Coordinates of C-alpha atoms in Angstrom, one line a residue:
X1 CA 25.1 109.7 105.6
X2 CA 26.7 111.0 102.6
X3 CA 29.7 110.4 101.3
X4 CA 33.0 113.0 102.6
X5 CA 33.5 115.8 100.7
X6 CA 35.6 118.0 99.7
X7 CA 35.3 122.1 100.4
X8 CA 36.1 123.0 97.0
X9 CA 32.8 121.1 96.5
X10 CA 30.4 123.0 98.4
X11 CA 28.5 125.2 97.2
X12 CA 30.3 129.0 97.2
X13 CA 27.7 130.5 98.9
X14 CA 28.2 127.6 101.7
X15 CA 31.3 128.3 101.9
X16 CA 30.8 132.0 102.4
X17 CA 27.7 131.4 104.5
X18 CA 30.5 129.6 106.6
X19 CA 33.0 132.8 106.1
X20 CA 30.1 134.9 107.4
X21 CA 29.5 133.1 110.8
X22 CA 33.3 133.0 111.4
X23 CA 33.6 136.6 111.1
X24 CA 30.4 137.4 113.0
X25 CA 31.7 135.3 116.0
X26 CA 35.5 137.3 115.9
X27 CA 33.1 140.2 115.2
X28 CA 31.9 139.3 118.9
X29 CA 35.6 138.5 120.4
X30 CA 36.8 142.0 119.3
X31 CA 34.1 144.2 120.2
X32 CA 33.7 142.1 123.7
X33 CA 37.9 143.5 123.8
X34 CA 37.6 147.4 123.0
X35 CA 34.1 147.9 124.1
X36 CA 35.0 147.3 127.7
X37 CA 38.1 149.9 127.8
X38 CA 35.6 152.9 127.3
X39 CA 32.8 151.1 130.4
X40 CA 35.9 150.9 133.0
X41 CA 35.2 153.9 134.7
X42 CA 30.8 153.6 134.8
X43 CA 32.6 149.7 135.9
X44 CA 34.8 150.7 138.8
X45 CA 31.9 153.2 140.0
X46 CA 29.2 150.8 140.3
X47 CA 31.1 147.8 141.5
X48 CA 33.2 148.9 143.8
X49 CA 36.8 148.4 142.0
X50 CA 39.6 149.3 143.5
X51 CA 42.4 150.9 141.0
X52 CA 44.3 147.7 140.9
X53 CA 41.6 145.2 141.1
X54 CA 39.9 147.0 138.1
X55 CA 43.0 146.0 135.6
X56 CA 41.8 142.7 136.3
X57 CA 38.8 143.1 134.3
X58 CA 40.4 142.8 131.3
X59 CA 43.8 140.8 132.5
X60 CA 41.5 137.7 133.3
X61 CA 40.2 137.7 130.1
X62 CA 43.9 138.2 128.7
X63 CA 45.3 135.4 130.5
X64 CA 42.6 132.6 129.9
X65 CA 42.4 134.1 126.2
X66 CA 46.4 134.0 125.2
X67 CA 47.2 130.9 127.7
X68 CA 44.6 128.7 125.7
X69 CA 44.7 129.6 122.3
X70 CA 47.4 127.0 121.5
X71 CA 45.9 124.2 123.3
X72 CA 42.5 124.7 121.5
X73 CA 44.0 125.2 118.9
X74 CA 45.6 121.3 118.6
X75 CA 42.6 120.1 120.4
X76 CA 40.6 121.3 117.4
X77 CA 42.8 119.2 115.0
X78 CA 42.1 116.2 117.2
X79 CA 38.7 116.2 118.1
X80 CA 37.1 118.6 115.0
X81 CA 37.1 122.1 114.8
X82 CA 33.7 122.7 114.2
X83 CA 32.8 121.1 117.8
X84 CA 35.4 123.3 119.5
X85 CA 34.0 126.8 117.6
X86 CA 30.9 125.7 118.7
X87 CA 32.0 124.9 122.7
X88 CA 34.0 128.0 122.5
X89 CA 31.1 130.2 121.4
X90 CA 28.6 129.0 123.6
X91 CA 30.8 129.6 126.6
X92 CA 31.4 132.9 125.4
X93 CA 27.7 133.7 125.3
X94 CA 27.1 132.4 128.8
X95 CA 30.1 133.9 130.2
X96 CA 28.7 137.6 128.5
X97 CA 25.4 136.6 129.9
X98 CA 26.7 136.3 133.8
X99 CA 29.4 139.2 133.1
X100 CA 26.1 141.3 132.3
X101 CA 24.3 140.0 135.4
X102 CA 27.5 140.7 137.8
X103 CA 26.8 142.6 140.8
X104 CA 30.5 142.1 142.9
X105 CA 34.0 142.3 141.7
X106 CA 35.0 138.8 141.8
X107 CA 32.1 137.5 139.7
X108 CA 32.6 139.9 136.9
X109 CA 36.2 139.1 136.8
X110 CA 35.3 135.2 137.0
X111 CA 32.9 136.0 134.0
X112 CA 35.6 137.3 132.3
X113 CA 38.3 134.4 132.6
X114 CA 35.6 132.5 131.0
X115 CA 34.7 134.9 128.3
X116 CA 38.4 134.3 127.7
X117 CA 37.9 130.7 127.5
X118 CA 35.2 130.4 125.3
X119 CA 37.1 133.1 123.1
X120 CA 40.2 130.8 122.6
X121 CA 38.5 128.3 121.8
X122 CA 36.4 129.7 118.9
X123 CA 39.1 132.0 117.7
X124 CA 41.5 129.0 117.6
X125 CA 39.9 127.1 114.8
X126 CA 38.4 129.9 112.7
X127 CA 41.4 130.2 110.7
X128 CA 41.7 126.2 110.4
X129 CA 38.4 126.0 109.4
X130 CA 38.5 128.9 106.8
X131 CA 41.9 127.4 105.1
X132 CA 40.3 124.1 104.6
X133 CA 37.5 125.5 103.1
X134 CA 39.0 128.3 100.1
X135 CA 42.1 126.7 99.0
X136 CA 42.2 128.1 95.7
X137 CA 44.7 130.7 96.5
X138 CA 42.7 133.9 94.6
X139 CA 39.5 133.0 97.1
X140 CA 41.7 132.4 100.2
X141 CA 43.2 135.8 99.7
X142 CA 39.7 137.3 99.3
X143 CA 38.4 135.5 102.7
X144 CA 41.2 136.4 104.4
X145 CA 40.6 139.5 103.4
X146 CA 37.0 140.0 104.8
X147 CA 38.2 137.7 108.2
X148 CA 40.8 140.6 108.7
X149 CA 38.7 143.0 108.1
X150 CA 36.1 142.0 110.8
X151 CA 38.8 142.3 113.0
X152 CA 40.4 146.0 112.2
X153 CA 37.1 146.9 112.6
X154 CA 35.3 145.4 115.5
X155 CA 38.1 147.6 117.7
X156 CA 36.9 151.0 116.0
X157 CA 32.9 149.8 116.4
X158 CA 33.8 148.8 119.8
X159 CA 34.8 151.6 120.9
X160 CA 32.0 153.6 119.7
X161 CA 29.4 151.2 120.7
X162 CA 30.7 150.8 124.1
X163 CA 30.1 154.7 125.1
X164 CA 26.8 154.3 123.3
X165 CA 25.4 151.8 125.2
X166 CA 27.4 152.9 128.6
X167 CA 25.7 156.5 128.0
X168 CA 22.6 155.6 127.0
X169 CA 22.0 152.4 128.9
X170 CA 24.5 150.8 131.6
X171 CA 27.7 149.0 131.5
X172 CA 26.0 145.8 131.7
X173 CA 24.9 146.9 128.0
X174 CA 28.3 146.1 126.7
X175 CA 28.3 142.0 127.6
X176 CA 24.6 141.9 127.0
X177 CA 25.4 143.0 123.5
X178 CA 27.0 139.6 122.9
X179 CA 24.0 137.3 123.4
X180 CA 22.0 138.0 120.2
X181 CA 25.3 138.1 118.5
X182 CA 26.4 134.7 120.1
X183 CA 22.9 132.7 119.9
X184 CA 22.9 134.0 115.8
X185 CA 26.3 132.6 115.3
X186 CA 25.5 129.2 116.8
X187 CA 22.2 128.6 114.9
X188 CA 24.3 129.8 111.9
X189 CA 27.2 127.7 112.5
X190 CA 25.3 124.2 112.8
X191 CA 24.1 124.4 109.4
X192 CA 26.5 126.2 107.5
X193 CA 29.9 125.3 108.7
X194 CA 31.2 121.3 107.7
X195 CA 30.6 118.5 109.9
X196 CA 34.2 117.9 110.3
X197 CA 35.8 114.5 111.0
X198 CA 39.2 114.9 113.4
X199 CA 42.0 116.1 111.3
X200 CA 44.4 113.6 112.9
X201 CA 43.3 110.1 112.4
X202 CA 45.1 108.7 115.7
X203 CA 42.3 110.7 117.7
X204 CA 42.5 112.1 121.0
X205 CA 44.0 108.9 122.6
X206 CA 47.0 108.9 120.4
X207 CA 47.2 112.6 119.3
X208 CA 47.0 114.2 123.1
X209 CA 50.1 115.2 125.0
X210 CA 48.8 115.6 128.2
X211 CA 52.4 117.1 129.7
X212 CA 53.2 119.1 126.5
X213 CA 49.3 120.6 127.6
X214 CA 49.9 120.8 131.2
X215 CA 53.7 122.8 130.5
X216 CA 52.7 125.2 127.3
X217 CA 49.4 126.3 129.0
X218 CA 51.0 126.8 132.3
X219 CA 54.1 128.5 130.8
X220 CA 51.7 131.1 128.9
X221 CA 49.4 131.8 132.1
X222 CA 52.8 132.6 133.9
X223 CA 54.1 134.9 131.3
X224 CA 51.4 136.6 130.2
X225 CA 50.5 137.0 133.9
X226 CA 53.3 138.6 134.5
X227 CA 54.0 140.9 131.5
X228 CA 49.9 142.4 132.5
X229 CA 51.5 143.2 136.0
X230 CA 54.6 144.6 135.7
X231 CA 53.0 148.1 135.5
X232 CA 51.9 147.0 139.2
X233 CA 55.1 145.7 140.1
X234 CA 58.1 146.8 138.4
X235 CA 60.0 145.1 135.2
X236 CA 63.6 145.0 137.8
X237 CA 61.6 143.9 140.8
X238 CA 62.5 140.3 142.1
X239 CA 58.9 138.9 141.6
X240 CA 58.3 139.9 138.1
X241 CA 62.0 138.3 137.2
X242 CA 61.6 135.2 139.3
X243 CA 58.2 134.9 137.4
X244 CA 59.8 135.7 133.8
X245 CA 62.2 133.0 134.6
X246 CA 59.9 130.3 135.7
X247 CA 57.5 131.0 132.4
X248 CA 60.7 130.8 130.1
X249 CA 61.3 127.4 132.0
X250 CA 58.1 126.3 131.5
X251 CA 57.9 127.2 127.8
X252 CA 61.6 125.7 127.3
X253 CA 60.5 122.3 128.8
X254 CA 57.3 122.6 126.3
X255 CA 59.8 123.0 123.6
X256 CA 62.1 119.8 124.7
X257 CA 58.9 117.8 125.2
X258 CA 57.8 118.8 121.6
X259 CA 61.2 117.5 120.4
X260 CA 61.2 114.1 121.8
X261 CA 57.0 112.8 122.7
X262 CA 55.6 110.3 119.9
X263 CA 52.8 112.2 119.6
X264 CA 53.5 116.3 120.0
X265 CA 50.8 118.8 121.1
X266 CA 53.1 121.3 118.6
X267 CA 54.8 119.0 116.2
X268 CA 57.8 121.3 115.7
X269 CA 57.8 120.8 111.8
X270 CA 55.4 123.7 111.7
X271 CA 58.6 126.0 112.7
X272 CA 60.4 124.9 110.3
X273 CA 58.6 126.9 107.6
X274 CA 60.5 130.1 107.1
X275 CA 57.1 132.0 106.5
X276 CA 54.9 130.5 109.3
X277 CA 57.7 131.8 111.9
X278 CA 58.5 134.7 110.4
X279 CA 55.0 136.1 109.9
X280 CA 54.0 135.2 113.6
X281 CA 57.8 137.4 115.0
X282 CA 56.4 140.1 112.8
X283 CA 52.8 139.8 114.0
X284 CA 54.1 139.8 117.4
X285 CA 56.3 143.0 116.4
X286 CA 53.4 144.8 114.8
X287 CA 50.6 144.3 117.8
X288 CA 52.7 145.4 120.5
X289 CA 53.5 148.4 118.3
X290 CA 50.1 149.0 117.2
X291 CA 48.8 149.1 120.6
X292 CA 49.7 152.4 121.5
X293 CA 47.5 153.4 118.0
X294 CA 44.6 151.5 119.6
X295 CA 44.5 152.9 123.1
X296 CA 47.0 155.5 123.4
X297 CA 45.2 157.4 120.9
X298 CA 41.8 157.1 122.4
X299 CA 43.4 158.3 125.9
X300 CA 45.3 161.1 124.1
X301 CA 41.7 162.4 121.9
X302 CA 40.1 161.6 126.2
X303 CA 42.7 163.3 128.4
X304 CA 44.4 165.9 126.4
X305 CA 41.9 166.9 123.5
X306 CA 38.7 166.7 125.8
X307 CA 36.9 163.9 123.9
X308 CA 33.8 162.2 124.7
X309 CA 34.1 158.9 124.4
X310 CA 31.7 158.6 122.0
X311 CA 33.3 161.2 120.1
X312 CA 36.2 159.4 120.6
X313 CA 35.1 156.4 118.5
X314 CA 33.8 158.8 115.8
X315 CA 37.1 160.5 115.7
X316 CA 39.3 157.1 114.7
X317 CA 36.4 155.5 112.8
X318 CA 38.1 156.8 109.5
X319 CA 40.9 154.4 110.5
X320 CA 38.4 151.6 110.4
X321 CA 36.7 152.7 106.8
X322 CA 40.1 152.7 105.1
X323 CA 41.1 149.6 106.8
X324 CA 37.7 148.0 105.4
X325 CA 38.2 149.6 101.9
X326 CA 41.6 148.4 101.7
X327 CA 41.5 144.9 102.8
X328 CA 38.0 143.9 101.5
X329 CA 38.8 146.0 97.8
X330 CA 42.7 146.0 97.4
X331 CA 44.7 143.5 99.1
X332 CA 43.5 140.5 97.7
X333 CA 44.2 141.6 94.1
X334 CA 47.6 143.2 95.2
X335 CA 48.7 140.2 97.2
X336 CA 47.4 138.0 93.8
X337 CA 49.7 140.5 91.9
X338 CA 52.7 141.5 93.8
X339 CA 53.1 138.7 96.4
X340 CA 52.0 138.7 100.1
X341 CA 55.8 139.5 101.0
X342 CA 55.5 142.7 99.0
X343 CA 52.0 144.0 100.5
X344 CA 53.2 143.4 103.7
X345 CA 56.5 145.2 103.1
X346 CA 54.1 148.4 102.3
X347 CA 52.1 147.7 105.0
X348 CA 54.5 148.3 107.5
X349 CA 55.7 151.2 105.8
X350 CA 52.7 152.7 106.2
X351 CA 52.1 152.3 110.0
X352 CA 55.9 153.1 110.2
X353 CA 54.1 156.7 109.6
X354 CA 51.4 156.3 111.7
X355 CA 53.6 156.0 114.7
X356 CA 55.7 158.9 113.6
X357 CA 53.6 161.4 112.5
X358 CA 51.4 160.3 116.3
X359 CA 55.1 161.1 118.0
X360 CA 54.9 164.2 117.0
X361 CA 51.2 165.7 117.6
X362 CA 51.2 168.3 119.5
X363 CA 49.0 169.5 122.5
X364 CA 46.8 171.2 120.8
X365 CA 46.3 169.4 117.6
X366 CA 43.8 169.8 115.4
X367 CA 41.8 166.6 114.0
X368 CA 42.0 167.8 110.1
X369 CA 45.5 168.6 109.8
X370 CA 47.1 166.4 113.2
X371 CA 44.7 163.6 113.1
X372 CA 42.7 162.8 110.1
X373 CA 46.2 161.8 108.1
X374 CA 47.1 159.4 110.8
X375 CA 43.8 157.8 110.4
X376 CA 44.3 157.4 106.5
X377 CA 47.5 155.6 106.7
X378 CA 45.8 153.3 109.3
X379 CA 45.2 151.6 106.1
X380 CA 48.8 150.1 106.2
X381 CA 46.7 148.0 108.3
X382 CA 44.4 146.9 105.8
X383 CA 47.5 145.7 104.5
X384 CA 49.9 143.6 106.1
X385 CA 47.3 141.5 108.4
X386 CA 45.8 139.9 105.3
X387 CA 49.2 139.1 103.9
X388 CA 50.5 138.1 107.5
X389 CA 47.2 135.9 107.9
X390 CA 48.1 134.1 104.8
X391 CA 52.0 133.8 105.4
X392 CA 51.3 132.3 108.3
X393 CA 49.0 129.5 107.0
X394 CA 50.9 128.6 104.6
X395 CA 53.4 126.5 105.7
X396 CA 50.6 124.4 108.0
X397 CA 49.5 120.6 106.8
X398 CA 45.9 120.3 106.8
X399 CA 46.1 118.0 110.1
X400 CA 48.1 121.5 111.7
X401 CA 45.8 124.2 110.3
X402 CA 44.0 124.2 113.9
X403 CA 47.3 124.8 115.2
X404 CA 49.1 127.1 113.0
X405 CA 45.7 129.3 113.8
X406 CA 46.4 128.8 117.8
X407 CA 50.2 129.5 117.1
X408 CA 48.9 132.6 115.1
X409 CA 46.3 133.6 117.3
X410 CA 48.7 133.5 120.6
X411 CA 51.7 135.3 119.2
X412 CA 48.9 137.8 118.4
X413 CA 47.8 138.3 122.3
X414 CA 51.5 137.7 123.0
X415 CA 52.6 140.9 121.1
X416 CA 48.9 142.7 122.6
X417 CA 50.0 141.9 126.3
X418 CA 53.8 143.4 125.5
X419 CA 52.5 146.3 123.6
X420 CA 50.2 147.0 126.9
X421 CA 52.9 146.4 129.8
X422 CA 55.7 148.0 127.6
X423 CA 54.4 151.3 126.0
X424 CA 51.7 152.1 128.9
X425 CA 54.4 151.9 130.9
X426 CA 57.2 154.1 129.2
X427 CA 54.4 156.7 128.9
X428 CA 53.3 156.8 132.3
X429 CA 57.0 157.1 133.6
X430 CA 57.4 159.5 131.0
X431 CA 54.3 161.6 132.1
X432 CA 55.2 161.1 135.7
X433 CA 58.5 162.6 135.1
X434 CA 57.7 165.7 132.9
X435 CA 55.0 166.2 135.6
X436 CA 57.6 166.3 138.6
X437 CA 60.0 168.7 136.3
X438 CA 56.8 171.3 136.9
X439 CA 55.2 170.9 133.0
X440 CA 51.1 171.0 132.7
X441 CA 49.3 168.1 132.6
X442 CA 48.0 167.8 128.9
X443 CA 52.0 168.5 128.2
X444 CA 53.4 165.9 130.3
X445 CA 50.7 163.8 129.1
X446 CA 51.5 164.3 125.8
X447 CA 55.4 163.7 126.1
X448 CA 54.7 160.1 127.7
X449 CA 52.4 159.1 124.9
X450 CA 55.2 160.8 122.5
X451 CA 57.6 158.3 123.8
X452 CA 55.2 155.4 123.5
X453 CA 54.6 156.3 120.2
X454 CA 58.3 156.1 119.0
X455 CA 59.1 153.3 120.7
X456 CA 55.9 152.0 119.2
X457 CA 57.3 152.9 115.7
X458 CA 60.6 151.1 116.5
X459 CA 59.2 148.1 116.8
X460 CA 57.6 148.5 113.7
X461 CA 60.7 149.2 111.8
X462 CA 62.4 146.0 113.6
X463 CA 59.2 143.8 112.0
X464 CA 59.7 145.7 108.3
X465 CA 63.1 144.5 109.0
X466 CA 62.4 140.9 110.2
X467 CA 60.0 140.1 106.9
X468 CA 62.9 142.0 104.6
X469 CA 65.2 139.6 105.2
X470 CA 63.4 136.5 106.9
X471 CA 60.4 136.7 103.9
X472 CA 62.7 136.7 100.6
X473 CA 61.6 135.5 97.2
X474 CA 62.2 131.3 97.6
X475 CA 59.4 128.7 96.6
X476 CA 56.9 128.0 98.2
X477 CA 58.2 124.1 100.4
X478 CA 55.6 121.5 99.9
X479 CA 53.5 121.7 102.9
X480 CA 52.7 125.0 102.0
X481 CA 49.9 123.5 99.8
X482 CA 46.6 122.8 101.3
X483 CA 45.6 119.4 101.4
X484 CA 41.8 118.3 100.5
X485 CA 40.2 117.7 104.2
X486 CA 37.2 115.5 104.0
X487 CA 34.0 116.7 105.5
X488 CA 30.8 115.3 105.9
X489 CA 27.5 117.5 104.8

């Protein structure tokens, strides 16, 4: 065996052979996420869904996905991250393989609580594993860049691809889709991604906190559980409450057991880094707004406008080109000249008018003069996730980056399961209401997305306000520098 290694003294096109199987596997996560809103209805035809039952289809894979992300996330650190990408995506790819095959309710939705599985894990190292390897800030910025990217983008592809494939082909299409995807990332990933030792020398023995595991991961099924229901039951009803108080319990025991175990599952130092806990508030802000851009949109362009839903893809893909031309060409060489706080700042900005210029499309819109200017300063996007990415990195030790990427990971499907409870909800009571006062349907429609929209660019104006003050000019604190992780090649 050869002697450890540093990244910084691999070859670059290792290292970006490395970037390119980590993207390709989010690639996978993403599209597995937005090309299954468009195949609900061919879903719920074939199988038999009832209207409830077919929410679970993607609330399984939200709950397994944004329960576990923390846990693999800290398991990566102590058992090495390049086994847990690997476990993660082969799960993934089996669970797409028997979502595919489904023929009944219950095993598709099983198949997807395992998709979700495999996805945490995977997704909960990549960003450990792509910190360790660029730590020259200039190439960070850059691979952050393209990991974002892959991101923004796999939504808009999905969405296209999935009335592709559901038109052309069948639902089962859309999991199918993942097994070439899956089986090239794993041959890939052997090769080109470092043969990691455990970040944390003590090992699973003395690293593990099986209680701190059993309480965070049960707090996080509870509340994401219930903030995916409670357009089923009702934010005031005494089940949705009694639940909200029993995952706040959970999470606040996690938090004492942090504070006081000898070895932590989330050693609470990582908090203590003004930039690692503001970027994840602000991530959190920004995904439940963006949501409503996401799928509001796309039911808006469906229900109101008469889209196809291929059309529909085709009619937001302009978000995803500027997103791609700004975050692969321009916000590596703005954040390397004006600061990540800056870009981010600007960012938000921009979505700020994305969400207000949406709150105020009317009925009959047209796509040059409503639409296409909404897609262009999607690019805000393009933006602030690069500089959030990196902000919240920053302040992780190497022996935390697998758990700074959880942390950043979960806040992320934290802020995705509010922005889905909280604006789908406001709309449809909005839309129910305007359709009992005796207006049309594409009106009412329209006023309930209206609202989501505005609360939707609320929120963003509470995250430009949380990084304004939060994310001021002070140094960088020591841990904020990446430490050399060996690795064996």
């Amino acid at each position: 065996m050869r002697p450890p290694l540093h990244p910084t003294s691999l070859r670059l096109t290792s290292r970006w052979t490395a970037l390119g199987v980590l993207a390709t596997a989010l690639l996978m996560t993403v599209l597995d996420g937005s090309i299954v809103t468009v195949a609900m209805p061919a879903i719920q035809a074939d199988l038999g869904f009832t209207p409830t039952g077919l929410s679970w289809v993607v609330n399984a894979y939200l709950i397994a996905f944004g329960a576990l992300l923390l846990l693999a996330g800290r398991l990566g650190d102590l058992l090495g991250r390049k086994r847990m990408f690997l476990a993660g995506t082969g799960v993934f790819t089996a669970a797409s393989l028997l979502a595919g095959v489904a023929a009944s309710p219950a095993v598709l939705i099983a198949a997807r609580f395992l998709q979700g599985v495999g996805s945490a894990m995977a997704s909960a190292v990549s960003l450990g594993i792509l910190v360790t390897l660029f730590t020259e800030p200039r190439e960070r910025a850059k691979a952050i860049a393209v990991f974002s990217f892959t991101g923004a983008a796999g939504a808009s592809i999905g969405q296209v691809a999935g009335g592709l494939l559901t038109d052309a082909l069948s639902w089962n299409w859309i999991f199918f889709i993942n097994l070439p995807i899956g089986l090239a990332a794993l041959l890939l990933a052997l090769p080109a991604l470092p043969a990691d030792r455990p970040a944390l020398p003590a090992g699973p023995r003395g690293g593990a906190d099986a209680l701190g595991a059993l309480l965070v991961t049960s707090g996080l099924t509870t509340g994401i559980y219930t903030v995916v229901t409670l357009g089923e039951h009702g934010a005031a009803s005494a089940r949705t409450l009694t639940l909200g108080a029993l995952a706040l319990a959970l999470l606040a025991g996690f938090l004492v057991r942090q504070a006081t175990a000898a070895q932590p599952l989330m050693p609470l130092r990582i908090l203590r880094s003004r930039a690692v806990a503001a970027a994840n508030l602000v991530q959190m802000l920004m995904v439940a707004a963006l949501f409503s851009f996401q799928i509001l949109v796309a039911l808006y362009l469906q229900k109101v406008l008469g889209y196809g839903a291929a059309e529909t893809g085709l009619a937001m893909l302009p978000a995803a080109v500027v997103i791609g031309v700004v975050s692969l060409g321009l916000s590596a060489r703005l954040i390397a000249r004006f600061g990540e706080r800056n870009v981010l700042l600007t960012g938000l900005a921009l979505l700020t008018g994305v969400l207000g210029l949406l709150a105020r499309v009317p009925v009959r819109a047209s796509y040059a003069v409503d639409l296409l200017p909404v897609m262009l300063l999607a690019a805000g996007f393009g933006l602030a996730l690069p500089a959030l990415t990196g902000l919240a990195m920053s302040g992780a030790r190497e022996a935390d980056a697998g758990l700074a990427s959880g942390l950043f990971n979960t806040t992320q499907q934290i802020g995705m399961a509010l922005g889905v409870a909280v604006l789908s909800t406001l709309a449809a009571h909005r839309t129910a209401a305007l359709t009992a006062a005796g207006r049309p349907a594409p009106e009412a429609l329209t006023g309930g997305y209206h609202l989501a929209f505005a609360v939707g660019a609320g929120l963003l104006v509470a995250a430009f306000a949380v990084a304004l003050v939060l994310l001021r000019r002070t140094p960088r604190e020591p841990a904020a520098r990446p430490r050399r992780a060996p690795v064996t090649v």
